[in-house]
XYZ file of C-alpha atoms in Angstrom:
540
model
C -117.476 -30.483 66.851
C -117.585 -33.977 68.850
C -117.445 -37.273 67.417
C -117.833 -40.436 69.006
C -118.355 -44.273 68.187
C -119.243 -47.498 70.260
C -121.100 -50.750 68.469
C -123.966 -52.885 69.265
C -125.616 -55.780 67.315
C -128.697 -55.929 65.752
C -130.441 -59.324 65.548
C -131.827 -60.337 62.180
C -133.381 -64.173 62.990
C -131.046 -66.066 65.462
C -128.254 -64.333 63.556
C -126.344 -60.896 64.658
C -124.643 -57.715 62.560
C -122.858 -55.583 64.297
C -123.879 -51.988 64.064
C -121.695 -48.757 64.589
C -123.308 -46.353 66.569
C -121.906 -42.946 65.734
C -122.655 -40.008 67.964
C -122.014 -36.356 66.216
C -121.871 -32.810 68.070
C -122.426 -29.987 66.389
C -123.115 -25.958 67.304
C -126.875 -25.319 67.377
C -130.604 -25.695 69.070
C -130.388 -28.466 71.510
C -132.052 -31.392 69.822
C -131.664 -35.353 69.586
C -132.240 -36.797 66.327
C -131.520 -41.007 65.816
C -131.270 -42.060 62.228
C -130.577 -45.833 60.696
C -133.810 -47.670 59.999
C -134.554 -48.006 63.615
C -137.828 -49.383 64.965
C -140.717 -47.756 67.596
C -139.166 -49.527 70.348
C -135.385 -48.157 69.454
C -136.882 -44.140 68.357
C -138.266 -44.075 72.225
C -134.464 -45.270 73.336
C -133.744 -41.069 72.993
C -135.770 -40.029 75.994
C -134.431 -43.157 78.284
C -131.106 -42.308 77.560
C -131.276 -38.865 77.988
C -132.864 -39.409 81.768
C -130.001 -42.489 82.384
C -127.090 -40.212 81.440
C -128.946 -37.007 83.798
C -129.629 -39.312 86.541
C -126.219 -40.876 86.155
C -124.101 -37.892 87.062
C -123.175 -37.041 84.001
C -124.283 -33.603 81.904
C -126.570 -34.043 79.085
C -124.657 -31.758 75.941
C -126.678 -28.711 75.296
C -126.046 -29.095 71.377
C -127.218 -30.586 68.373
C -126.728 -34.490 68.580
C -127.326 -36.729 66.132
C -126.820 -40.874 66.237
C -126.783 -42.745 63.485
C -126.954 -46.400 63.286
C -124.680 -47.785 60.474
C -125.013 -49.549 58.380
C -128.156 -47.386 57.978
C -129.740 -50.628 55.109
C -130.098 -53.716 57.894
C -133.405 -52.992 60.347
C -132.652 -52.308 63.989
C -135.461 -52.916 66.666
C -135.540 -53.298 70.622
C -133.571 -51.652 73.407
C -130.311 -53.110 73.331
C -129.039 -50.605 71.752
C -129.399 -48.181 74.457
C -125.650 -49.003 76.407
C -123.727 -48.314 73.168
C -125.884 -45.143 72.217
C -125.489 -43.496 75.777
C -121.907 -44.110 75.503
C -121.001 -42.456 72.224
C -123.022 -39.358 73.303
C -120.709 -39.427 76.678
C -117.835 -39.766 73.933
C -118.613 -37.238 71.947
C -119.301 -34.926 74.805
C -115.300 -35.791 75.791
C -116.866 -37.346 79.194
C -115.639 -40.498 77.573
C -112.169 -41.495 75.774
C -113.002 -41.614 72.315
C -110.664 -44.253 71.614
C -111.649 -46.138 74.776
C -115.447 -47.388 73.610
C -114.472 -47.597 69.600
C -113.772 -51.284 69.715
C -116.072 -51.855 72.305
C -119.282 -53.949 71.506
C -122.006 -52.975 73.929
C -125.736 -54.356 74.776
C -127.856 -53.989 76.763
C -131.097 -51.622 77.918
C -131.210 -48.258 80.167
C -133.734 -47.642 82.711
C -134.644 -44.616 83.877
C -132.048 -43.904 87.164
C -128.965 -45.803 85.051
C -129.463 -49.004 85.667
C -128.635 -51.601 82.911
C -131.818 -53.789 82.270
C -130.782 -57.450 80.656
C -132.472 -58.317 77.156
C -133.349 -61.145 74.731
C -130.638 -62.699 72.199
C -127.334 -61.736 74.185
C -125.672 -64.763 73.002
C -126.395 -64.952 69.103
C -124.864 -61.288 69.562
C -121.916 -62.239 71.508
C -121.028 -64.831 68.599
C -121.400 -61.890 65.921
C -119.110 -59.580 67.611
C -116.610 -62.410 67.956
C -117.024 -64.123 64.508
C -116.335 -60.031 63.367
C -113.329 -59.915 65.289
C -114.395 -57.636 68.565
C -112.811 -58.916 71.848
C -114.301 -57.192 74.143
C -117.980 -56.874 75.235
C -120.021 -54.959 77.652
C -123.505 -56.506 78.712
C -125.876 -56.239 81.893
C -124.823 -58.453 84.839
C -127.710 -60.793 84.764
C -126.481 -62.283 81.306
C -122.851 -61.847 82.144
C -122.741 -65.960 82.302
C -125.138 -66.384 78.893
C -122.054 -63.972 77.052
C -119.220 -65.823 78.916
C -119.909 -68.858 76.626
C -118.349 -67.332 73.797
C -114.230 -68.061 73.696
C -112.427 -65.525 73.026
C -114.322 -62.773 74.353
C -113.413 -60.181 77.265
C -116.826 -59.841 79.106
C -117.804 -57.126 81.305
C -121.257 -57.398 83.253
C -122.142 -53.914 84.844
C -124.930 -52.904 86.840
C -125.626 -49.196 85.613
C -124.411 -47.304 83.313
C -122.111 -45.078 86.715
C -119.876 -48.228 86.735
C -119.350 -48.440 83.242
C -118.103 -44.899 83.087
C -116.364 -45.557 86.184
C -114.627 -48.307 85.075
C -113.786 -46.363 81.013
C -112.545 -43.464 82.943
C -110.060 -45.690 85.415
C -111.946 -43.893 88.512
C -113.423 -45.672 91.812
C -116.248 -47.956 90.612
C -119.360 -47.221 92.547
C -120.949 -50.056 94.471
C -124.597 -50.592 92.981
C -126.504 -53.057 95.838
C -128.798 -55.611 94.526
C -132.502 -55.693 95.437
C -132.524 -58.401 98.176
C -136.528 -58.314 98.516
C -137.907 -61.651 98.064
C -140.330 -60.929 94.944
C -139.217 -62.074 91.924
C -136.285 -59.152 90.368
C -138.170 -57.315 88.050
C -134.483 -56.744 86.216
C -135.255 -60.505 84.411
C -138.380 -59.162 82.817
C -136.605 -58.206 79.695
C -135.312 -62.035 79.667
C -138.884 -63.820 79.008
C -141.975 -63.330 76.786
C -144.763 -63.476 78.924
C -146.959 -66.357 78.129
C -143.727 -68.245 76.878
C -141.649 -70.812 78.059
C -144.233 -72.395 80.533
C -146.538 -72.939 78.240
C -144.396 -74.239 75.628
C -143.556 -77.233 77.800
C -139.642 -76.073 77.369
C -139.087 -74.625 81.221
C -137.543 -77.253 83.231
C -139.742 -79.180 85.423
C -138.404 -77.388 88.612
C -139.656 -74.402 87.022
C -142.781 -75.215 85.694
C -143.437 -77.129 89.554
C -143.413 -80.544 88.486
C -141.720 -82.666 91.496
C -142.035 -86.039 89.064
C -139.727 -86.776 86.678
C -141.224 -88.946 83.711
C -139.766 -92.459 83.360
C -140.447 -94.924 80.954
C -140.594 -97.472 83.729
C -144.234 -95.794 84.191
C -145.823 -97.009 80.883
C -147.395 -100.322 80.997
C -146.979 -103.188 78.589
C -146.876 -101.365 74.956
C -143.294 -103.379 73.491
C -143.801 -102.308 70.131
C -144.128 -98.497 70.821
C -141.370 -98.337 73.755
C -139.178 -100.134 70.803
C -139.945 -97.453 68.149
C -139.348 -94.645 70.541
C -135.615 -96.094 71.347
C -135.648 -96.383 67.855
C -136.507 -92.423 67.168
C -134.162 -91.488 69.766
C -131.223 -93.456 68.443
C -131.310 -92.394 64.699
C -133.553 -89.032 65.106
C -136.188 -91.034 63.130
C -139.516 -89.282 62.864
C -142.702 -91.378 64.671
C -146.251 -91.239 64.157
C -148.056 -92.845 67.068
C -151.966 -94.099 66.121
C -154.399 -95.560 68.346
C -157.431 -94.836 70.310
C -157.394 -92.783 73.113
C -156.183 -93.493 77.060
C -153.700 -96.080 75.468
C -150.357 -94.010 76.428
C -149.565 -91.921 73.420
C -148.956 -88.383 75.119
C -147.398 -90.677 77.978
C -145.060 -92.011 75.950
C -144.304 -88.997 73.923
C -143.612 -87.121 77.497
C -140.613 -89.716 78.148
C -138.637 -89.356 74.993
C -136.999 -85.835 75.837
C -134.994 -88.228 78.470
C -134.661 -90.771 75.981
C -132.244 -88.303 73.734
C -128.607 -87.909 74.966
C -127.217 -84.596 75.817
C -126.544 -81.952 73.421
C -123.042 -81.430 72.792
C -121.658 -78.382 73.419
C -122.166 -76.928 69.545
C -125.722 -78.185 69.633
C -126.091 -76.608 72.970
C -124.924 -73.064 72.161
C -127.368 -73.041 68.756
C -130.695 -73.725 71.178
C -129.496 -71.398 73.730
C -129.150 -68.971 70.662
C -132.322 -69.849 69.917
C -134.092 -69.717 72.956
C -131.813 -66.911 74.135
C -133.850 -64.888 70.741
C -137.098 -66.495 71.427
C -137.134 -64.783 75.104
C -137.865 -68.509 76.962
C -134.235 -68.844 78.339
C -134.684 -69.470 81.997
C -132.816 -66.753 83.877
C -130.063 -68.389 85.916
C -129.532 -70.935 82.994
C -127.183 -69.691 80.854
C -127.106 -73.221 78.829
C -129.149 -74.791 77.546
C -127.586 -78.848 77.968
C -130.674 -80.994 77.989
C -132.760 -81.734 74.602
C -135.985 -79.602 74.338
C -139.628 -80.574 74.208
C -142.269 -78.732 72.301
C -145.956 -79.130 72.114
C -148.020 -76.806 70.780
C -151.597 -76.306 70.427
C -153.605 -78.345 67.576
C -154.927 -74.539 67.128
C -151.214 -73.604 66.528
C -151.580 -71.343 63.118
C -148.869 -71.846 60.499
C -146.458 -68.690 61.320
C -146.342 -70.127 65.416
C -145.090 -73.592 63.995
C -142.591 -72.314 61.572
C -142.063 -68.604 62.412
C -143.193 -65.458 61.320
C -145.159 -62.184 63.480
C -145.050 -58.727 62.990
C -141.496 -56.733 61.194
C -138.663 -59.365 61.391
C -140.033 -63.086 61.914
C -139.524 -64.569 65.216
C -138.582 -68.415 66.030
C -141.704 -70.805 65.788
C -142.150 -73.963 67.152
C -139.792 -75.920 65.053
C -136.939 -73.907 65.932
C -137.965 -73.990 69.452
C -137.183 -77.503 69.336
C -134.416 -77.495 67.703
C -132.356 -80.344 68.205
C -134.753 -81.646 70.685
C -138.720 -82.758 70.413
C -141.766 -81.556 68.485
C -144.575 -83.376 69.627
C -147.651 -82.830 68.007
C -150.638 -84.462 70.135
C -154.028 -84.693 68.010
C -152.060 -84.332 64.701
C -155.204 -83.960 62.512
C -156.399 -81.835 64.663
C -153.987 -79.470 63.228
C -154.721 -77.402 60.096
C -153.662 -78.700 56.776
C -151.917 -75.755 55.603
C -149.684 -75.725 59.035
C -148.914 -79.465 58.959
C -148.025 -79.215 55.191
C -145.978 -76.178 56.643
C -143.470 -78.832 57.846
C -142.446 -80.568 54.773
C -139.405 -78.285 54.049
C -138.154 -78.284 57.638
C -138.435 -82.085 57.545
C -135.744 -82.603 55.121
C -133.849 -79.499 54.938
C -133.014 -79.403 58.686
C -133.991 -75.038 58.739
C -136.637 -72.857 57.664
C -136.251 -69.782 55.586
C -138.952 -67.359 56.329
C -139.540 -64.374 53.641
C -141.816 -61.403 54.643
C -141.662 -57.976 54.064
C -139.208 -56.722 55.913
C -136.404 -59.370 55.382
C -135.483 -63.354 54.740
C -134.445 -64.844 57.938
C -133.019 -68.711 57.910
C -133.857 -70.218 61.515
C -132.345 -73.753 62.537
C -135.083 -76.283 62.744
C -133.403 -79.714 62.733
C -135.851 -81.529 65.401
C -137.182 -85.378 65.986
C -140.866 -85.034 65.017
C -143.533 -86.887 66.951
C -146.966 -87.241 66.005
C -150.477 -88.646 67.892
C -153.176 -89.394 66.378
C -156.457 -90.926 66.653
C -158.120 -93.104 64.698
C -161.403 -91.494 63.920
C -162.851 -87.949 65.506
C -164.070 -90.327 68.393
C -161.590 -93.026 68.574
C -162.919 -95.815 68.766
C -162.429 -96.550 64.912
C -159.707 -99.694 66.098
C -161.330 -101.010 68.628
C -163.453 -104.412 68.782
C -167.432 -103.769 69.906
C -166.657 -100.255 71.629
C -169.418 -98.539 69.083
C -167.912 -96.082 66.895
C -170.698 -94.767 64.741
C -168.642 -92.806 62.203
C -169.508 -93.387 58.694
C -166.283 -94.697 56.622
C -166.595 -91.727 54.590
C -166.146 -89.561 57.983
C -163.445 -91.843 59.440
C -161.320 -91.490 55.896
C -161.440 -87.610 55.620
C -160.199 -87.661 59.408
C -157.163 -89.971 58.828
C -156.444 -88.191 55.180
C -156.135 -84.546 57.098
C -152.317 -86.056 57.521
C -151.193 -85.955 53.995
C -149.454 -88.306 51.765
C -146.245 -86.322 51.473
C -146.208 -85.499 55.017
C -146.399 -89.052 56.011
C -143.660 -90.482 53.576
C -141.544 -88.146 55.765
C -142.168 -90.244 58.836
C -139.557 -93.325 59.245
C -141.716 -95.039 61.696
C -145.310 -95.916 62.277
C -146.659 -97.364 65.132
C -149.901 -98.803 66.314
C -150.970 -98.320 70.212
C -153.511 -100.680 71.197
C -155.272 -100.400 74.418
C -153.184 -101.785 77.658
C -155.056 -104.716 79.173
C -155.907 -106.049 82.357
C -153.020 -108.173 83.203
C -150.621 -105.530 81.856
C -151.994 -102.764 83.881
C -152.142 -104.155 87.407
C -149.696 -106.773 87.523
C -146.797 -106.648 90.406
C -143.284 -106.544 89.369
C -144.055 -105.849 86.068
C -142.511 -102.347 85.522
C -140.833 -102.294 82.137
C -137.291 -100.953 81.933
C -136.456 -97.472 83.048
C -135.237 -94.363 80.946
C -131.670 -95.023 82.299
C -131.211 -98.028 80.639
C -132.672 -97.241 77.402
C -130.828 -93.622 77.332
C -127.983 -95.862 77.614
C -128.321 -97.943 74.999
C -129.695 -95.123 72.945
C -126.077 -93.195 73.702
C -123.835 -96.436 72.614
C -126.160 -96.309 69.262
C -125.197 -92.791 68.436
C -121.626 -93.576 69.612
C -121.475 -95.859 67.510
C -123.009 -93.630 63.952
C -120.804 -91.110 65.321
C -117.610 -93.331 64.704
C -118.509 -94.376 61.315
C -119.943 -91.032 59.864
C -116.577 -89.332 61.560
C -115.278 -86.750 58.521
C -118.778 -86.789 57.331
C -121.415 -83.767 57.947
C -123.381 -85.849 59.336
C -123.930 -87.422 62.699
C -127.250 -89.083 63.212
C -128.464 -91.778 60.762
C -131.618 -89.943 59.821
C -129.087 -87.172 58.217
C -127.754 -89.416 55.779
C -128.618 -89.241 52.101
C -130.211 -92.601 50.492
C -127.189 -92.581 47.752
C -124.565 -92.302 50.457
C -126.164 -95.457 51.968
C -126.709 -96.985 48.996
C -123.091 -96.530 47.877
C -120.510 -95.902 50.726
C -122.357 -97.768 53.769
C -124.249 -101.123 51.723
C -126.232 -103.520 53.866
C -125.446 -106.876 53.993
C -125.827 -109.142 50.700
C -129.148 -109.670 50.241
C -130.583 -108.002 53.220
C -133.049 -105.274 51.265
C -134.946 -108.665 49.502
C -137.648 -107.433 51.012
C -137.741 -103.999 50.934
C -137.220 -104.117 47.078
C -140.667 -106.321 46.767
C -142.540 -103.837 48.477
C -140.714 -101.541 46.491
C -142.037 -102.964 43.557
C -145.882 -103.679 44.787
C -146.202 -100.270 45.314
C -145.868 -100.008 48.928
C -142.782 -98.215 49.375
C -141.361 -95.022 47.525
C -138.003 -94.317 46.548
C -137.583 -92.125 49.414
C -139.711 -94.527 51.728
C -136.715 -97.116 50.849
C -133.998 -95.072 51.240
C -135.418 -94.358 54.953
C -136.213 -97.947 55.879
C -132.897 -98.252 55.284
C -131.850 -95.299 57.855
C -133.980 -97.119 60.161
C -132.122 -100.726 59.611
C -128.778 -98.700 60.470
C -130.389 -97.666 63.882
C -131.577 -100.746 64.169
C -127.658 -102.605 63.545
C -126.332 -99.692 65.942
C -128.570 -100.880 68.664
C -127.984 -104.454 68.510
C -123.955 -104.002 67.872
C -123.818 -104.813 64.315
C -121.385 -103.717 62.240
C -124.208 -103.513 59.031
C -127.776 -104.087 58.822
C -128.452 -107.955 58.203
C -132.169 -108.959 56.900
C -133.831 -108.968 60.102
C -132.427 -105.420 61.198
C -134.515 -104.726 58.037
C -137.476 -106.679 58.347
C -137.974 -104.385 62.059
C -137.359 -101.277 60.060
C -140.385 -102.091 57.478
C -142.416 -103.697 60.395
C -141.774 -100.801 62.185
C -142.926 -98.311 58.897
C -145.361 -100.546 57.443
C -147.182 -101.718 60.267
C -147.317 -105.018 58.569
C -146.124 -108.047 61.049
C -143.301 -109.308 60.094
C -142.625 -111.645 62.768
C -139.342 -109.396 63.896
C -138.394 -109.361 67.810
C -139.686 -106.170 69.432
C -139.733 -107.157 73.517
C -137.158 -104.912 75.161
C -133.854 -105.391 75.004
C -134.539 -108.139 71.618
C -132.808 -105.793 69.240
């Protein structure tokens, strides 16, 4: 009797569990029999190993096999398991040391002839076999760099599965040439979903063909808005941009991506995780470094925004954008049951998704922006442009965004229609994204420093009692935040985040707290009721 065992991980979310793939040999009718909870895709993973291992050199063992995936409770889908499964037949078999693959954690996909196809996810696994103690890890060469990001970890990238025995078995290592043909390699198909990652608006603009890069020196006139969306940017406030359409909304809403500073490098590994699950990592990209920007549909159902499909639920659109954008253009546009959806996610910074077939807790801490008109023809706001809707129609419209939704947005913005003089003047161009990325990254510098040995890092994190308590404003400073308050205009929550907002607001101008008029913006800015506060650029 032969025994053999190698290990692979099995994805559950963006989070991995590394599975023991035992091959057993025993006397008896040929036969292949794969047991531990696995899925269509990972049943059919018999045949293409069989033909890999045949076409590989090696001989196929004329007994009864069994593989078993342990531990047999967690569900196992795709074809990543295919490397480790081929392997601990080989082991069993004795083509293989035994002792050599036991420790080994191995992913990847077989084709046909041997060679190693790349899949989805290789870096949430990477981090499972390394937070469970496995230091070395064998994965297709295409996603050799997306594994190398893990510390600690020995990576191998191999071409077919001839080199990895070659290189087990300490013999000559076989050269495998690439396909130098000009078409696109058909090896990165297993990378991407099709009809993802372009469409999402998350591809980079090289790869979606864009040769201009959105600046905010581009948008014309519109103070008030450009403020709020340095604003956003430096605190991760939420925004809600009204007004009728052509005034800039979607314009401006393109620009804030480059607003955002960099991920760091823990922020970057959990949306490469992410995106690495979600299938929309751009091959050749290993990390992901810049903030993402997602903007679905207004026909977006509920499971695309916060996850959910078929078996074990996928990312949706909030974890897409994790740590980056969510830009929802023609928010009422949206179902009610999908925008309502994104309360939870709002404050909690994740989703948990329950279905059938497991709980999975995705990361969905994201800036949310929202457009919106201000009637179903938009013309609600402005002076003699005839809107005929009826009040009644014009209220249902604007009450599709609900209350609770709403009190979840720190800032509120009106965009009114660029004029004449604003539009075609010379010389006029308003500042470019350099100079407000850099005054957005000396803002979160600066919340960095004070919220150092706190969970925390961006102002829109902290909780209304630790402000309240630990970081005060300055005497007297909420006066009038307390009156509205009081007249009903502001919740309890709704305080606590004009608050957030006056702390952005004190970061950007240098302050070390929030005086009265760093407050007075923040309500202005939530309110929408003038308050006489300097918005110009550069005034704060």
């Amino acid at each position: 009797m032969g025994y053999a065992r190698a290990c692979s991980v099995a994805l559950v979310g963006v989070e991995g569990v590394v599975v023991e793939v035992q091959a057993d040999l025993e006397p008896g009718v040929a036969a292949f029999t794969l047991v531990g909870l696995p899925d269509k895709s990972l049943i059919e993973s018999r045949d293409r190993v069989r033909a890999a291992v045949t076409n590989s050199g090696a001989e196929w063992p004329q007994k009864k096999l069994t593989v078993g995936l342990s531990p047999a409770s967690v569900p196992k889908s795709g074809s990543g398991f295919d490397l480790a499964v081929a392997c601990a037949v080989l082991g069993a078999a004795e083509r293989l040391d035994p002792a050599a693959i036991a420790d080994v954690v191995m992913i990847g996909e077989l084709g046909l002839d041997g060679r190693v196809r790349p899949v989805r996810g290789v870096l949430p696994a990477v981090l499972a076999a390394a937070e469970a103690g496995y230091q070395q890890v064998v994965v297709p060469e295409q996603t050799a760099g997306e594994a190398a990001l893990v510390p600690g970890v020995s990576v191998l990238g191999v071409r077919s599965l001839r080199q990895l025995i070659a290189v087990l078995c300490d013999e000559p290592v076989p050269d495998e040439p690439a396909d130098d043909r000009v078409r696109p390699d058909a090896m990165l198909a297993g990378l991407m979903v099709p009809g993802t990652g372009l469409g999402a608006g998350l591809a980079p603009a090289s790869v979606r063909g864009e040769g201009h890069t959105p600046d905010l020196a581009d948008v014309a006139g519109q103070p008030r808005p450009r403020k709020a969306l340095e604003v956003a940017a430096a605190g991760g406030h939420h925004l809600l941009l009204s007004g009728p359409p052509g005034a800039g909304k979607t314009m401006l809403a393109e620009r804030l991506p480059a607003v955002l500073p960099p991920l760091t490098r823990q922020e970057s590994l959990e949306v490469t995780a992410v995106h690495s699950v979600a299938g929309i990592l751009p091959p050749g990209e290993p990390l992901v470094s810049r903030a993402p920007y997602c903007a679905p549909h207004h026909s977006a159902t509920m499971q695309s925004l916060v996850g959910g499909g078929n078996g074990m639920p996928r990312p949706g659109a909030v974890s897409l954008a994790h740590r980056g954008v969510l830009f929802l253009d023609e928010a009422p546009e949206f179902s009610g049951k999908a925008l309502d959806a994104l309360r939870q996610p709002l404050e909690s910074g994740h989703v948990v998704v329950a279905r059938a077939a497991g709980v999975v807790r995705l990361p969905a801490r994201f800036l949310m922006l929202l457009a919106a008109n201000p009637c179903p023809c938009g013309r609600h706001t402005l002076t003699g442009a005839g809107c005929e809707c009826p009040p009644s129609v014009v209220r249902r419209y604007q009450a599709r965004l609900s209350g609770p939704l709403l009190d979840r947005v720190d800032l509120r913005v009106e965009v009114e229609p660029v004029d004449r003089a604003a539009l075609l003047k010379q010389g006029g161009r308003g500042e470019p994204t350099a100079v407000v990325a850099a005054r957005v990254r000396e803002a979160r510098a600066r919340a960095a420093e004070r919220l150092a040995g706190t969970p925390w890092t961006t102002n829109s994190e902290v909780p209304g009692h630790e402000l309240r308590t630990r970081l005060p404003a300055a005497p007297g400073a909420l006066a009038a935040a307390e009156r509205d308050l009081e007249r009903g205009l502001l919740t309890a929550r709704g305080l606590d985040r004009v608050l957030r907002v006056a702390w952005t607001v004190a970061d950007l101008r240098g302050a070390p707290r929030p005086e009265a008029r760093d407050v007075a913006v923040a309500l202005e800015l939530r309110t929408g009721i003038q308050r006489g506060a300097p918005m110009e650029a550069g005034a704060l």
